[in-house]
């Protein structure tokens, strides 16, 4: 479980980046989260009571290396290819994108950091709700593995007001 918060100003695209090792298992606030090939995901949520729609775009996960070693290029796949269609330019969006709770996620044309499309996150009622991407395909294909370093990069925008967003990668809670 690891994440990063960023303040997203009104009507501006703001980038955020998380570069961490994906641990095999980690304990946070006394709770054990295990690395799982079927239940890991990353999510982007608002940290404020503000329930404004927001957009995310140009999301990538890049392999960076192994603890204690210099970063290296992965044998397979190419570093920039871990997420397909992270720019949302192709319809439909990847089926691994889901809304958490009551949240809706949909491809939005005409609003983009680059290109012509992004992912619109809407209709959430709680701050913990947001967009999530289920990582099990990447894990099952051996593209994302424990104890290696990855960088998650994304751009976010809101049209109604500024607020804080958090991007987090989370494993299965054990017990």
Coordinates of N, CA and C in Angstrom, one line a residue:
X1 N 0.9 -1.2 0.0 CA 0.0 0.0 0.0 C 0.9 1.2 0.0
X2 N 0.8 2.0 -1.0 CA 1.6 3.2 -1.1 C 0.9 4.3 -1.9
X3 N 1.1 5.5 -1.6 CA 0.4 6.5 -2.4 C 1.0 7.9 -2.3
X4 N 0.4 8.9 -2.9 CA 0.8 10.2 -2.9 C -0.4 11.1 -3.1
X5 N -0.3 12.3 -2.5 CA -1.4 13.3 -2.6 C -0.9 14.5 -3.4
X6 N -1.8 15.1 -4.2 CA -1.5 16.3 -5.0 C -2.7 17.2 -4.9
X7 N -2.4 18.5 -4.9 CA -3.5 19.5 -5.0 C -3.7 19.8 -6.5
X8 N -4.9 19.7 -6.9 CA -5.3 20.0 -8.3 C -6.0 21.3 -8.4
X9 N -5.4 22.3 -9.0 CA -6.1 23.6 -9.1 C -7.2 23.6 -10.1
X10 N -8.2 24.4 -10.0 CA -9.3 24.5 -10.9 C -8.8 24.8 -12.3
X11 N -9.4 24.1 -13.3 CA -9.1 24.3 -14.7 C -7.7 24.2 -15.1
X12 N -6.8 23.5 -14.4 CA -5.5 23.2 -14.7 C -5.1 21.8 -14.6
X13 N -4.4 21.3 -15.6 CA -3.9 19.9 -15.5 C -2.7 19.9 -14.6
X14 N -2.7 18.9 -13.6 CA -1.7 18.8 -12.7 C -1.2 17.4 -12.7
X15 N 0.2 17.2 -12.8 CA 0.7 15.9 -12.8 C 1.1 15.4 -11.4
X16 N 1.0 14.1 -11.2 CA 1.6 13.5 -10.0 C 2.2 12.2 -10.3
X17 N 3.2 11.9 -9.5 CA 4.0 10.7 -9.8 C 4.3 10.0 -8.4
X18 N 4.2 8.7 -8.5 CA 4.6 7.8 -7.4 C 5.7 6.9 -7.9
X19 N 6.8 7.0 -7.2 CA 7.9 6.0 -7.6 C 8.3 5.3 -6.3
X20 N 7.9 4.0 -6.3 CA 8.1 3.2 -5.1 C 8.3 1.7 -5.5
X21 N 8.9 1.0 -4.6 CA 9.0 -0.5 -4.8 C 7.6 -1.0 -4.4
X22 N 7.1 -2.0 -5.2 CA 5.9 -2.7 -4.9 C 6.3 -3.8 -3.9
X23 N 5.9 -3.7 -2.7 CA 6.4 -4.7 -1.7 C 5.6 -6.0 -1.8
X24 N 6.2 -7.1 -1.4 CA 5.5 -8.4 -1.4 C 4.4 -8.3 -0.4
X25 N 4.6 -7.8 0.8 CA 3.6 -7.6 1.8 C 4.0 -6.3 2.5
X26 N 3.0 -5.6 3.1 CA 3.3 -4.4 3.8 C 2.2 -4.3 4.9
X27 N 2.6 -3.7 6.0 CA 1.7 -3.5 7.2 C 1.5 -2.0 7.3
X28 N 0.3 -1.5 7.3 CA -0.1 -0.1 7.5 C -1.1 0.0 8.6
X29 N -0.8 0.8 9.6 CA -1.7 1.0 10.8 C -2.2 -0.4 11.3
X30 N -1.2 -1.3 11.4 CA -1.5 -2.6 12.1 C -2.3 -3.6 11.2
X31 N -2.5 -3.2 9.9 CA -3.2 -4.1 9.0 C -2.2 -4.6 7.9
X32 N -2.3 -5.9 7.7 CA -1.4 -6.5 6.7 C -2.0 -6.5 5.3
X33 N -1.3 -6.0 4.3 CA -1.7 -6.0 3.0 C -0.8 -6.9 2.2
X34 N -1.3 -8.0 1.6 CA -0.4 -8.9 0.9 C -0.4 -8.6 -0.6
X35 N 0.7 -8.9 -1.2 CA 0.8 -8.8 -2.7 C 0.0 -10.0 -3.2
X36 N -0.9 -9.6 -4.1 CA -1.9 -10.7 -4.6 C -1.9 -10.5 -6.1
X37 N -1.9 -11.6 -6.8 CA -2.1 -11.6 -8.3 C -3.5 -11.4 -8.7
X38 N -4.4 -11.4 -7.8 CA -5.9 -11.3 -8.1 C -6.6 -10.1 -7.5
X39 N -6.0 -9.5 -6.5 CA -6.7 -8.4 -5.8 C -5.9 -7.1 -5.6
X40 N -4.9 -6.9 -6.3 CA -4.2 -5.6 -6.2 C -4.8 -4.6 -7.3
X41 N -4.8 -3.3 -6.9 CA -5.3 -2.3 -7.8 C -4.7 -1.0 -7.4
X42 N -4.8 0.0 -8.3 CA -4.5 1.3 -7.9 C -5.7 2.2 -8.1
X43 N -5.8 3.2 -7.3 CA -7.0 4.0 -7.4 C -6.6 5.5 -7.2
X44 N -7.5 6.4 -7.7 CA -7.3 7.8 -7.6 C -8.6 8.3 -7.0
X45 N -8.5 9.0 -5.8 CA -9.7 9.5 -5.1 C -9.4 10.9 -4.6
X46 N -10.5 11.6 -4.3 CA -10.4 12.9 -3.7 C -10.3 12.8 -2.2
X47 N -9.5 13.7 -1.6 CA -9.4 13.6 -0.2 C -10.2 14.7 0.5
X48 N -11.0 15.4 -0.2 CA -11.8 16.5 0.3 C -13.2 16.1 0.3
X49 N -14.1 16.9 1.0 CA -15.5 16.7 0.9 C -16.1 17.2 -0.4
X50 N -15.3 17.8 -1.2 CA -15.7 18.3 -2.5 C -16.1 17.1 -3.4
X51 N -17.2 17.1 -3.9 CA -17.7 16.0 -4.8 C -17.8 16.3 -6.2
X52 N -16.9 17.2 -6.7 CA -16.8 17.6 -8.1 C -16.3 16.5 -9.0
X53 N -16.8 16.5 -10.2 CA -16.2 15.6 -11.2 C -14.8 16.0 -11.4
X54 N -14.0 15.0 -11.8 CA -12.6 15.3 -12.2 C -12.2 14.3 -13.3
X55 N -11.1 14.7 -14.0 CA -10.6 14.0 -15.1 C -9.2 13.5 -14.9
X56 N -8.8 12.3 -15.4 CA -7.5 11.9 -15.3 C -7.1 11.4 -16.7
X57 N -5.8 11.6 -17.0 CA -5.3 11.4 -18.4 C -3.8 11.0 -18.3
X58 N -3.3 10.5 -19.4 CA -1.9 10.1 -19.7 C -1.3 9.4 -18.5
X59 N -2.0 8.3 -18.1 CA -1.5 7.5 -17.0 C -0.6 6.4 -17.5
X60 N 0.6 6.3 -16.8 CA 1.5 5.2 -17.2 C 2.1 4.6 -15.9
X61 N 2.5 3.3 -16.1 CA 3.2 2.6 -15.0 C 4.5 2.2 -15.7
X62 N 5.6 2.6 -15.2 CA 6.9 2.3 -15.8 C 7.8 1.5 -14.8
X63 N 8.4 0.5 -15.3 CA 9.3 -0.3 -14.5 C 10.6 0.4 -14.3
X64 N 11.1 0.4 -13.0 CA 12.3 1.2 -12.7 C 13.5 0.4 -12.2
X65 N 13.2 -0.8 -11.7 CA 14.3 -1.6 -11.2 C 14.1 -2.5 -10.0
X66 N 15.1 -3.1 -9.5 CA 15.1 -4.0 -8.3 C 15.8 -3.3 -7.1
X67 N 15.3 -3.5 -5.9 CA 15.9 -2.9 -4.8 C 17.4 -3.2 -4.7
X68 N 18.2 -2.2 -4.5 CA 19.6 -2.3 -4.3 C 20.4 -2.4 -5.7
X69 N 19.7 -2.3 -6.8 CA 20.3 -2.4 -8.1 C 20.0 -1.1 -8.9
X70 N 20.8 -0.8 -9.8 CA 20.6 0.3 -10.7 C 19.3 0.0 -11.5
X71 N 18.5 1.1 -11.8 CA 17.4 0.8 -12.7 C 17.8 0.2 -14.1
X72 N 17.0 -0.7 -14.6 CA 17.3 -1.3 -15.8 C 16.1 -1.4 -16.6
X73 N 16.2 -1.6 -17.9 CA 15.0 -1.8 -18.8 C 14.6 -3.3 -18.6
X74 N 13.2 -3.4 -18.5 CA 12.7 -4.8 -18.4 C 13.0 -5.6 -19.6
X75 N 13.1 -6.9 -19.5 CA 13.3 -7.7 -20.7 C 12.0 -7.6 -21.5
X76 N 10.9 -7.8 -20.8 CA 9.6 -7.7 -21.5 C 8.6 -7.2 -20.4
X77 N 7.7 -6.4 -20.7 CA 7.4 -5.7 -21.9 C 8.2 -4.4 -21.9
X78 N 8.0 -3.6 -22.9 CA 8.6 -2.3 -22.9 C 8.1 -1.5 -21.8
X79 N 8.9 -0.6 -21.2 CA 8.6 0.1 -19.9 C 7.3 0.9 -20.1
X80 N 7.1 1.6 -21.2 CA 5.9 2.5 -21.3 C 4.7 1.7 -21.6
X81 N 4.7 0.4 -21.9 CA 3.6 -0.3 -22.3 C 2.8 -1.1 -21.2
X82 N 3.1 -0.8 -20.0 CA 2.5 -1.6 -18.9 C 1.0 -1.3 -18.9
X83 N 0.5 -0.1 -19.1 CA -0.9 0.2 -19.2 C -1.3 0.4 -20.7
X84 N -2.3 -0.3 -21.2 CA -2.7 0.0 -22.5 C -3.7 1.2 -22.5
X85 N -3.6 2.1 -23.4 CA -4.5 3.2 -23.6 C -4.6 4.1 -22.4
X86 N -3.5 4.4 -21.7 CA -3.5 5.3 -20.6 C -3.8 6.7 -21.0
X87 N -3.9 7.0 -22.3 CA -4.2 8.3 -22.7 C -5.7 8.4 -23.1
X88 N -6.4 7.3 -23.0 CA -7.9 7.2 -23.3 C -8.3 7.6 -24.7
X89 N -7.3 7.6 -25.6 CA -7.6 8.1 -27.0 C -8.4 7.0 -27.8
X90 N -8.2 5.8 -27.4 CA -9.0 4.7 -28.1 C -10.3 4.4 -27.3
X91 N -11.4 4.3 -28.0 CA -12.6 3.8 -27.3 C -12.8 2.3 -27.6
X92 N -13.3 1.5 -26.7 CA -13.7 1.9 -25.4 C -12.5 1.9 -24.4
X93 N -12.7 2.3 -23.2 CA -11.7 2.3 -22.2 C -11.4 0.9 -21.8
X94 N -10.2 0.6 -21.2 CA -9.8 -0.7 -20.7 C -10.8 -1.1 -19.7
X95 N -11.2 -2.4 -19.8 CA -12.3 -2.9 -18.8 C -11.8 -3.0 -17.4
X96 N -10.4 -2.9 -17.2 CA -9.9 -2.9 -15.8 C -10.2 -1.6 -15.0
X97 N -10.7 -0.5 -15.7 CA -11.1 0.7 -15.0 C -12.5 0.5 -14.5
X98 N -12.6 0.8 -13.2 CA -13.9 0.6 -12.5 C -14.1 1.8 -11.6
X99 N -15.3 2.1 -11.2 CA -15.6 3.1 -10.2 C -15.7 2.4 -8.9
X100 N -15.2 3.1 -7.8 CA -15.2 2.5 -6.5 C -16.5 3.0 -5.8
X101 N -17.2 2.2 -5.1 CA -18.5 2.6 -4.6 C -19.5 2.9 -5.7
X102 N -20.1 4.1 -5.6 CA -21.1 4.6 -6.6 C -20.5 5.3 -7.7
X103 N -19.2 5.5 -7.7 CA -18.5 6.3 -8.8 C -18.7 5.7 -10.1
X104 N -18.8 6.6 -11.1 CA -18.9 6.2 -12.5 C -17.6 6.7 -13.2
X105 N -17.1 5.9 -14.1 CA -15.9 6.3 -14.9 C -16.3 6.1 -16.3
X106 N -15.9 7.1 -17.2 CA -16.3 7.0 -18.6 C -15.3 7.8 -19.4
X107 N -15.1 7.4 -20.6 CA -14.2 8.2 -21.5 C -14.9 9.5 -21.9
X108 N -14.1 10.6 -21.8 CA -14.7 11.9 -22.1 C -13.9 12.5 -23.2
X109 N -14.6 12.8 -24.3 CA -13.9 13.5 -25.4 C -13.9 15.0 -25.3
X110 N -12.9 15.6 -25.8 CA -12.8 17.1 -25.7 C -12.2 17.7 -24.5
X111 N -11.9 16.8 -23.5 CA -11.2 17.2 -22.3 C -10.0 16.3 -22.2
X112 N -8.8 16.9 -22.4 CA -7.6 16.0 -22.3 C -6.4 16.8 -22.0
X113 N -5.4 16.2 -21.3 CA -4.1 16.8 -21.1 C -3.4 16.9 -22.5
X114 N -3.4 15.8 -23.2 CA -2.9 15.8 -24.6 C -3.8 14.9 -25.4
X115 N -4.0 15.2 -26.6 CA -4.9 14.4 -27.5 C -6.3 15.0 -27.3
X116 N -7.3 14.1 -27.4 CA -8.7 14.5 -27.4 C -9.6 13.8 -26.3
X117 N -9.0 12.9 -25.5 CA -9.9 12.2 -24.5 C -9.2 12.0 -23.2
X118 N -10.0 11.8 -22.2 CA -9.5 11.5 -20.8 C -10.5 10.6 -20.1
X119 N -10.3 10.3 -18.9 CA -11.2 9.5 -18.1 C -12.0 10.4 -17.1
X120 N -13.3 10.5 -17.3 CA -14.1 11.3 -16.4 C -14.5 10.5 -15.2
X121 N -14.3 11.0 -14.0 CA -14.7 10.4 -12.7 C -15.8 11.2 -12.1
X122 N -17.0 10.6 -12.0 CA -18.2 11.4 -11.5 C -19.1 10.5 -10.6
X123 N -20.1 11.2 -10.1 CA -21.2 10.6 -9.3 C -20.7 9.9 -8.0
X124 N -19.6 10.4 -7.4 CA -19.2 9.8 -6.2 C -19.8 10.6 -5.0
X125 N -20.0 9.9 -3.9 CA -20.7 10.5 -2.7 C -19.8 10.6 -1.5
X126 N -18.7 9.8 -1.5 CA -17.8 9.7 -0.4 C -16.4 10.0 -0.9
X127 N -15.6 10.6 0.0 CA -14.2 10.9 -0.4 C -13.4 9.7 -0.8
X128 N -13.7 8.5 -0.3 CA -12.9 7.3 -0.6 C -13.2 6.8 -1.9
X129 N -14.3 7.2 -2.5 CA -14.7 6.7 -3.8 C -13.9 7.4 -4.9
X130 N -13.7 6.8 -6.0 CA -13.0 7.3 -7.1 C -12.8 6.3 -8.2
X131 N -11.8 6.5 -9.0 CA -11.5 5.5 -10.1 C -10.5 4.5 -9.7
X132 N -10.7 3.3 -10.1 CA -9.6 2.3 -9.8 C -9.3 1.5 -11.0
X133 N -8.1 1.0 -11.0 CA -7.6 0.2 -12.1 C -7.2 -1.1 -11.5
X134 N -7.8 -2.2 -11.9 CA -7.5 -3.5 -11.4 C -6.2 -4.1 -12.1
X135 N -5.2 -4.4 -11.3 CA -3.9 -4.8 -11.8 C -3.7 -6.2 -12.1
X136 N -4.8 -7.1 -11.9 CA -4.6 -8.5 -12.0 C -4.1 -9.0 -13.4
X137 N -4.5 -8.3 -14.5 CA -3.9 -8.7 -15.8 C -2.4 -8.5 -15.9
X138 N -2.0 -7.3 -15.4 CA -0.5 -7.0 -15.4 C 0.2 -8.0 -14.5
X139 N -0.4 -8.4 -13.4 CA 0.2 -9.3 -12.4 C 0.3 -10.7 -13.0
X140 N -0.9 -11.2 -13.6 CA -1.0 -12.5 -14.1 C 0.0 -12.7 -15.3
X141 N 0.2 -11.6 -16.1 CA 1.1 -11.7 -17.2 C 2.6 -11.5 -16.9
X142 N 2.8 -11.3 -15.6 CA 4.2 -11.1 -15.1 C 4.8 -9.7 -15.4
X143 N 3.9 -8.7 -15.8 CA 4.4 -7.4 -16.1 C 4.6 -6.5 -14.8
X144 N 3.9 -6.9 -13.8 CA 4.0 -6.2 -12.5 C 4.3 -7.2 -11.4
X145 N 5.4 -7.1 -10.8 CA 5.8 -8.1 -9.8 C 6.3 -7.5 -8.5
X146 N 6.2 -8.2 -7.4 CA 6.6 -7.7 -6.1 C 8.1 -7.5 -6.1
X147 N 8.5 -6.5 -5.2 CA 9.9 -6.2 -4.9 C 10.6 -5.6 -6.1
X148 N 9.9 -5.0 -7.0 CA 10.5 -4.2 -8.1 C 10.0 -2.8 -8.0
X149 N 10.7 -1.8 -8.5 CA 10.3 -0.4 -8.5 C 9.6 0.0 -9.7
X150 N 8.5 0.7 -9.5 CA 7.7 1.2 -10.6 C 7.4 2.7 -10.4
X151 N 7.1 3.4 -11.4 CA 6.7 4.8 -11.3 C 5.3 4.8 -11.9
X152 N 4.3 5.3 -11.2 CA 3.0 5.6 -11.7 C 2.9 7.1 -11.9
X153 N 2.6 7.5 -13.1 CA 2.4 8.9 -13.4 C 1.0 9.2 -14.0
X154 N 0.4 10.3 -13.6 CA -0.9 10.6 -14.1 C -1.1 12.1 -14.1
X155 N -2.0 12.6 -14.9 CA -2.4 14.0 -14.9 C -3.9 14.1 -14.5
X156 N -4.2 15.1 -13.7 CA -5.6 15.2 -13.3 C -6.1 16.7 -13.4
X157 N -7.4 16.9 -13.6 CA -8.0 18.2 -13.7 C -9.4 18.2 -13.2
X158 N -9.8 19.3 -12.6 CA -11.1 19.6 -12.2 C -11.6 20.9 -12.9
X159 N -12.9 21.0 -13.2 CA -13.4 22.2 -13.8 C -14.1 23.1 -12.8
X160 N -14.5 22.6 -11.7 CA -15.3 23.4 -10.8 C -14.6 24.0 -9.6
X161 N -13.6 23.4 -9.1 CA -12.8 24.0 -8.0 C -11.6 23.2 -7.8
X162 N -10.7 23.7 -6.9 CA -9.5 22.9 -6.7 C -9.7 22.0 -5.5
X163 N -9.0 20.9 -5.5 CA -9.1 19.9 -4.4 C -7.9 19.0 -4.4
X164 N -7.7 18.2 -3.4 CA -6.6 17.2 -3.3 C -7.1 15.9 -3.8
X165 N -6.2 15.3 -4.6 CA -6.4 13.9 -5.0 C -5.3 13.0 -4.5
X166 N -5.6 11.8 -4.3 CA -4.6 10.8 -3.9 C -4.5 9.7 -4.9
X167 N -3.3 9.2 -5.3 CA -3.2 8.0 -6.1 C -2.5 7.0 -5.2
X168 N -3.1 5.8 -5.1 CA -2.6 4.8 -4.2 C -2.6 3.4 -4.9
X169 N -1.6 2.6 -4.7 CA -1.6 1.2 -5.1 C -1.8 0.4 -3.8
X170 N -2.8 -0.5 -3.9 CA -3.2 -1.2 -2.7 C -3.3 -2.7 -3.0
X171 N -2.9 -3.5 -2.0 CA -2.9 -5.0 -2.1 C -4.1 -5.5 -1.3
X172 N -4.3 -6.8 -1.3 CA -5.3 -7.5 -0.6 C -5.1 -7.4 0.9
X173 N -6.1 -7.0 1.6 CA -6.0 -6.9 3.1 C -6.1 -8.4 3.6
X174 N -5.2 -8.8 4.4 CA -5.2 -10.1 5.0 C -5.9 -10.2 6.3
X175 N -6.7 -11.1 6.5 CA -7.3 -11.3 7.8 C -8.6 -10.6 8.1

